[in-house]
Amino acid sequence: MKTCKASPLENGTGCVVRSSSERMESRAGCVLKGSSERMENAAKRRLAANARERRRMQGLNTAFDRLRKVVPQWGQDKKLSKYETLQMALSYIMALTRILAEAERVSSEREGLSLHCEHFHGDSYHHYPAQKPAADSDPYAHRVFSYHPEHFQIAN
DNA sequence: TAGGCCATCTGGTCCT
DNA sequence: AGGACCAGATGGCCTA
């Protein structure tokens, strides 16, 4: 059982309904008690606004679903709530940003080093240990794949 | 059964 | 004036 929320339109009429649609109809009934054309138009506008709001929220939920698909979910069989999805997205973006910044720092260090080597030893930098395949030499790749949800801090 | 999450309705506010 | 956005209220569903 749900009771109509008190509002300026129906203030204190105390009509009782069961479901959302029933509530809506009942509400319309309450509103249209006077049955004036103006009230009828107001009720129509309200219903249209409700439909728009429903569509808007559906769009929002679609966006949340898309976000859930690109955000890590480590073994979570239950889908993330909206709040968790946002927190996870935030943490994920921050983690990726950190990784990118560190990778850039390392690559610029290497660049500086190679220029230095080139100046003194021409081709010797080709044998520099940093030339190993990225997959096993890059510490960041390892960090990405050892990433666990509990490592994400809830941002305040 | 309580608590969390969600969908929906609603009125207010801001924008076009 | 009408639409978009927002926040509050409410009830349903699900899980521990």
mmCIF file of C-alpha atoms (C1' of nucleotides) in Angstrom:
data_model
loop_
_atom_site.group_PDB
_atom_site.id
_atom_site.type_symbol
_atom_site.label_atom_id
_atom_site.label_comp_id
_atom_site.label_asym_id
_atom_site.label_seq_id
_atom_site.Cartn_x
_atom_site.Cartn_y
_atom_site.Cartn_z
ATOM 1 C CA MET A 1 0.000 0.000 0.000
ATOM 2 C CA LYS A 2 1.326 3.394 -0.912
ATOM 3 C CA THR A 3 -0.114 6.701 0.007
ATOM 4 C CA CYS A 4 -0.044 9.731 -2.259
ATOM 5 C CA LYS A 5 2.692 12.123 -1.306
ATOM 6 C CA ALA A 6 1.271 15.362 -0.024
ATOM 7 C CA SER A 7 1.785 18.151 -2.545
ATOM 8 C CA PRO A 8 0.404 21.591 -3.277
ATOM 9 C CA LEU A 9 -1.828 20.045 -5.933
ATOM 10 C CA GLU A 10 -3.501 17.441 -3.806
ATOM 11 C CA ASN A 11 -2.602 18.667 -0.343
ATOM 12 C CA GLY A 12 -4.050 16.336 2.255
ATOM 13 C CA THR A 13 -6.464 14.402 0.093
ATOM 14 C CA GLY A 14 -5.003 11.170 1.477
ATOM 15 C CA CYS A 15 -5.781 9.013 -1.537
ATOM 16 C CA VAL A 16 -4.442 5.430 -1.321
ATOM 17 C CA VAL A 17 -2.980 3.409 -4.216
ATOM 18 C CA ARG A 18 -1.059 0.142 -4.736
ATOM 19 C CA SER A 19 1.355 0.355 -7.664
ATOM 20 C CA SER A 20 3.125 3.144 -9.474
ATOM 21 C CA SER A 21 0.636 3.225 -12.321
ATOM 22 C CA GLU A 22 -2.297 2.897 -9.977
ATOM 23 C CA ARG A 23 -0.800 5.646 -7.889
ATOM 24 C CA MET A 24 -0.497 7.762 -11.021
ATOM 25 C CA GLU A 25 -4.071 7.170 -12.047
ATOM 26 C CA SER A 26 -5.281 7.764 -8.557
ATOM 27 C CA ARG A 27 -3.243 10.899 -8.397
ATOM 28 C CA ALA A 28 -4.750 12.076 -11.657
ATOM 29 C CA GLY A 29 -8.096 11.309 -10.129
ATOM 30 C CA CYS A 30 -7.270 13.383 -7.105
ATOM 31 C CA VAL A 31 -6.015 16.231 -9.236
ATOM 32 C CA LEU A 32 -8.994 16.154 -11.530
ATOM 33 C CA LYS A 33 -11.577 16.246 -8.782
ATOM 34 C CA GLY A 34 -12.587 19.716 -9.887
ATOM 35 C CA SER A 35 -12.495 18.426 -13.461
ATOM 36 C CA SER A 36 -11.637 21.781 -14.943
ATOM 37 C CA GLU A 37 -9.937 21.850 -18.313
ATOM 38 C CA ARG A 38 -6.944 23.559 -16.783
ATOM 39 C CA MET A 39 -6.477 20.759 -14.306
ATOM 40 C CA GLU A 40 -6.843 18.236 -17.085
ATOM 41 C CA ASN A 41 -4.075 19.951 -19.011
ATOM 42 C CA ALA A 42 -1.922 20.071 -15.903
ATOM 43 C CA ALA A 43 -2.418 16.344 -15.408
ATOM 44 C CA LYS A 44 -1.510 15.690 -19.046
ATOM 45 C CA ARG A 45 1.644 17.759 -18.715
ATOM 46 C CA ARG A 46 2.524 15.870 -15.558
ATOM 47 C CA LEU A 47 2.168 12.530 -17.284
ATOM 48 C CA ALA A 48 4.293 13.758 -20.178
ATOM 49 C CA ALA A 49 6.918 14.997 -17.750
ATOM 50 C CA ASN A 50 6.871 11.627 -15.994
ATOM 51 C CA ALA A 51 7.468 9.872 -19.308
ATOM 52 C CA ARG A 52 10.328 12.205 -20.146
ATOM 53 C CA GLU A 53 11.861 11.643 -16.737
ATOM 54 C CA ARG A 54 11.545 7.891 -17.194
ATOM 55 C CA ARG A 55 13.316 8.113 -20.564
ATOM 56 C CA ARG A 56 15.997 10.318 -19.088
ATOM 57 C CA MET A 57 16.658 7.869 -16.268
ATOM 58 C CA GLN A 58 16.711 4.988 -18.752
ATOM 59 C CA GLY A 59 19.362 6.869 -20.721
ATOM 60 C CA LEU A 60 21.317 7.368 -17.555
ATOM 61 C CA ASN A 61 21.093 3.665 -16.759
ATOM 62 C CA THR A 62 22.264 2.788 -20.265
ATOM 63 C CA ALA A 63 25.283 4.978 -19.672
ATOM 64 C CA PHE A 64 25.934 3.209 -16.376
ATOM 65 C CA ASP A 65 25.759 -0.153 -18.131
ATOM 66 C CA ARG A 66 28.284 1.001 -20.718
ATOM 67 C CA LEU A 67 30.550 2.228 -17.967
ATOM 68 C CA ARG A 68 30.254 -1.104 -16.120
ATOM 69 C CA LYS A 69 31.464 -2.876 -19.253
ATOM 70 C CA VAL A 70 34.741 -0.938 -19.394
ATOM 71 C CA VAL A 71 35.453 -0.808 -15.695
ATOM 72 C CA PRO A 72 37.328 -3.722 -14.031
ATOM 73 C CA GLN A 73 35.146 -6.115 -12.083
ATOM 74 C CA TRP A 74 37.577 -8.762 -10.758
ATOM 75 C CA GLY A 75 35.545 -11.866 -10.207
ATOM 76 C CA GLN A 76 32.501 -9.942 -9.059
ATOM 77 C CA ASP A 77 29.549 -12.085 -10.081
ATOM 78 C CA LYS A 78 27.154 -9.448 -8.865
ATOM 79 C CA LYS A 79 26.961 -6.308 -10.978
ATOM 80 C CA LEU A 80 28.345 -3.146 -9.477
ATOM 81 C CA SER A 81 25.883 -0.693 -8.027
ATOM 82 C CA LYS A 82 25.770 2.774 -9.549
ATOM 83 C CA TYR A 83 27.767 4.206 -6.697
ATOM 84 C CA GLU A 84 30.353 1.404 -6.907
ATOM 85 C CA THR A 85 30.573 1.859 -10.679
ATOM 86 C CA LEU A 86 31.379 5.532 -10.297
ATOM 87 C CA GLN A 87 33.928 4.878 -7.551
ATOM 88 C CA MET A 88 35.539 2.128 -9.595
ATOM 89 C CA ALA A 89 35.662 4.295 -12.716
ATOM 90 C CA LEU A 90 37.273 7.093 -10.752
ATOM 91 C CA SER A 91 39.885 4.804 -9.218
ATOM 92 C CA TYR A 92 40.528 3.104 -12.543
ATOM 93 C CA ILE A 93 41.102 6.394 -14.338
ATOM 94 C CA MET A 94 43.411 7.582 -11.583
ATOM 95 C CA ALA A 95 45.386 4.345 -11.700
ATOM 96 C CA LEU A 96 45.744 4.512 -15.484
ATOM 97 C CA THR A 97 46.792 8.136 -15.261
ATOM 98 C CA ARG A 98 49.470 7.229 -12.736
ATOM 99 C CA ILE A 99 50.729 4.403 -14.913
ATOM 100 C CA LEU A 100 50.836 6.627 -17.976
ATOM 101 C CA ALA A 101 52.699 9.376 -16.170
ATOM 102 C CA GLU A 102 55.253 6.934 -14.839
ATOM 103 C CA ALA A 103 55.692 5.303 -18.237
ATOM 104 C CA GLU A 104 56.257 8.704 -19.785
ATOM 105 C CA ARG A 105 58.787 9.534 -17.119
ATOM 106 C CA VAL A 106 60.694 6.308 -17.757
ATOM 107 C CA SER A 107 60.635 6.718 -21.522
ATOM 108 C CA SER A 108 61.962 10.256 -21.273
ATOM 109 C CA GLU A 109 64.705 8.999 -18.957
ATOM 110 C CA ARG A 110 65.626 6.381 -21.542
ATOM 111 C CA GLU A 111 65.596 9.017 -24.260
ATOM 112 C CA GLY A 112 67.997 11.168 -22.289
ATOM 113 C CA LEU A 113 70.224 8.191 -21.666
ATOM 114 C CA SER A 114 70.274 7.144 -25.316
ATOM 115 C CA LEU A 115 71.186 10.656 -26.423
ATOM 116 C CA HIS A 116 73.988 10.569 -23.914
ATOM 117 C CA CYS A 117 75.231 7.195 -25.213
ATOM 118 C CA GLU A 118 74.948 8.331 -28.807
ATOM 119 C CA HIS A 119 77.144 11.294 -28.080
ATOM 120 C CA PHE A 120 79.921 9.203 -26.607
ATOM 121 C CA HIS A 121 79.626 5.715 -28.124
ATOM 122 C CA GLY A 122 77.682 5.991 -31.324
ATOM 123 C CA ASP A 123 75.876 2.619 -31.663
ATOM 124 C CA SER A 124 76.495 1.125 -28.209
ATOM 125 C CA TYR A 125 73.068 2.031 -26.845
ATOM 126 C CA HIS A 126 71.525 -0.750 -28.906
ATOM 127 C CA HIS A 127 72.896 -3.164 -26.365
ATOM 128 C CA TYR A 128 71.462 -1.318 -23.427
ATOM 129 C CA PRO A 129 69.458 -3.692 -21.159
ATOM 130 C CA ALA A 130 66.380 -1.479 -21.425
ATOM 131 C CA GLN A 131 65.896 -2.790 -24.959
ATOM 132 C CA LYS A 132 64.382 -6.025 -23.644
ATOM 133 C CA PRO A 133 60.871 -6.867 -24.819
ATOM 134 C CA ALA A 134 58.357 -4.574 -23.099
ATOM 135 C CA ALA A 135 56.187 -7.365 -21.710
ATOM 136 C CA ASP A 136 58.742 -8.679 -19.233
ATOM 137 C CA SER A 137 60.825 -5.568 -18.712
ATOM 138 C CA ASP A 138 58.055 -3.071 -18.086
ATOM 139 C CA PRO A 139 57.232 -2.939 -14.399
ATOM 140 C CA TYR A 140 54.005 -1.062 -15.161
ATOM 141 C CA ALA A 141 52.543 -3.841 -17.226
ATOM 142 C CA HIS A 142 53.014 -6.094 -14.234
ATOM 143 C CA ARG A 143 51.319 -3.568 -12.007
ATOM 144 C CA VAL A 144 48.347 -3.361 -14.316
ATOM 145 C CA PHE A 145 47.775 -7.087 -14.298
ATOM 146 C CA SER A 146 48.308 -7.524 -10.599
ATOM 147 C CA TYR A 147 45.607 -4.981 -9.978
ATOM 148 C CA HIS A 148 42.930 -5.921 -7.432
ATOM 149 C CA PRO A 149 39.712 -4.167 -6.484
ATOM 150 C CA GLU A 150 40.775 -3.890 -2.865
ATOM 151 C CA HIS A 151 43.645 -1.710 -4.081
ATOM 152 C CA PHE A 152 41.194 0.879 -5.172
ATOM 153 C CA GLN A 153 40.755 3.494 -2.531
ATOM 154 C CA ILE A 154 37.276 4.895 -2.153
ATOM 155 C CA ALA A 155 37.712 8.523 -3.063
ATOM 156 C CA ASN A 156 36.149 10.991 -0.673
ATOM 157 C "C1'" DT B 1 13.178 -8.963 8.816
ATOM 158 C "C1'" DA B 2 16.257 -5.064 8.158
ATOM 159 C "C1'" DG B 3 19.007 -2.791 4.943
ATOM 160 C "C1'" DG B 4 20.639 -1.764 0.313
ATOM 161 C "C1'" DC B 5 19.545 -0.717 -4.263
ATOM 162 C "C1'" DC B 6 16.508 0.641 -7.636
ATOM 163 C "C1'" DA B 7 12.495 2.647 -10.435
ATOM 164 C "C1'" DT B 8 9.163 5.913 -10.470
ATOM 165 C "C1'" DC B 9 6.603 10.052 -9.360
ATOM 166 C "C1'" DT B 10 6.787 14.714 -8.170
ATOM 167 C "C1'" DG B 11 7.711 19.723 -7.555
ATOM 168 C "C1'" DG B 12 11.235 23.095 -7.924
ATOM 169 C "C1'" DT B 13 14.742 25.470 -10.583
ATOM 170 C "C1'" DC B 14 17.252 26.727 -14.541
ATOM 171 C "C1'" DC B 15 17.784 27.185 -19.422
ATOM 172 C "C1'" DT B 16 16.382 27.854 -24.273
ATOM 173 C "C1'" DA C 1 6.052 27.882 -22.220
ATOM 174 C "C1'" DG C 2 8.192 23.739 -22.209
ATOM 175 C "C1'" DG C 3 12.085 20.703 -21.585
ATOM 176 C "C1'" DA C 4 16.143 19.140 -18.845
ATOM 177 C "C1'" DC C 5 17.946 18.345 -14.589
ATOM 178 C "C1'" DC C 6 17.804 17.571 -9.764
ATOM 179 C "C1'" DA C 7 16.602 15.978 -5.153
ATOM 180 C "C1'" DG C 8 13.194 14.084 -2.022
ATOM 181 C "C1'" DA C 9 9.717 10.629 -1.139
ATOM 182 C "C1'" DT C 10 7.939 6.163 -1.623
ATOM 183 C "C1'" DG C 11 7.393 1.335 -2.372
ATOM 184 C "C1'" DG C 12 9.153 -3.080 -4.558
ATOM 185 C "C1'" DC C 13 12.674 -6.556 -4.836
ATOM 186 C "C1'" DC C 14 16.556 -9.050 -3.199
ATOM 187 C "C1'" DT C 15 19.939 -10.739 0.053
ATOM 188 C "C1'" DA C 16 22.281 -11.684 4.480
#
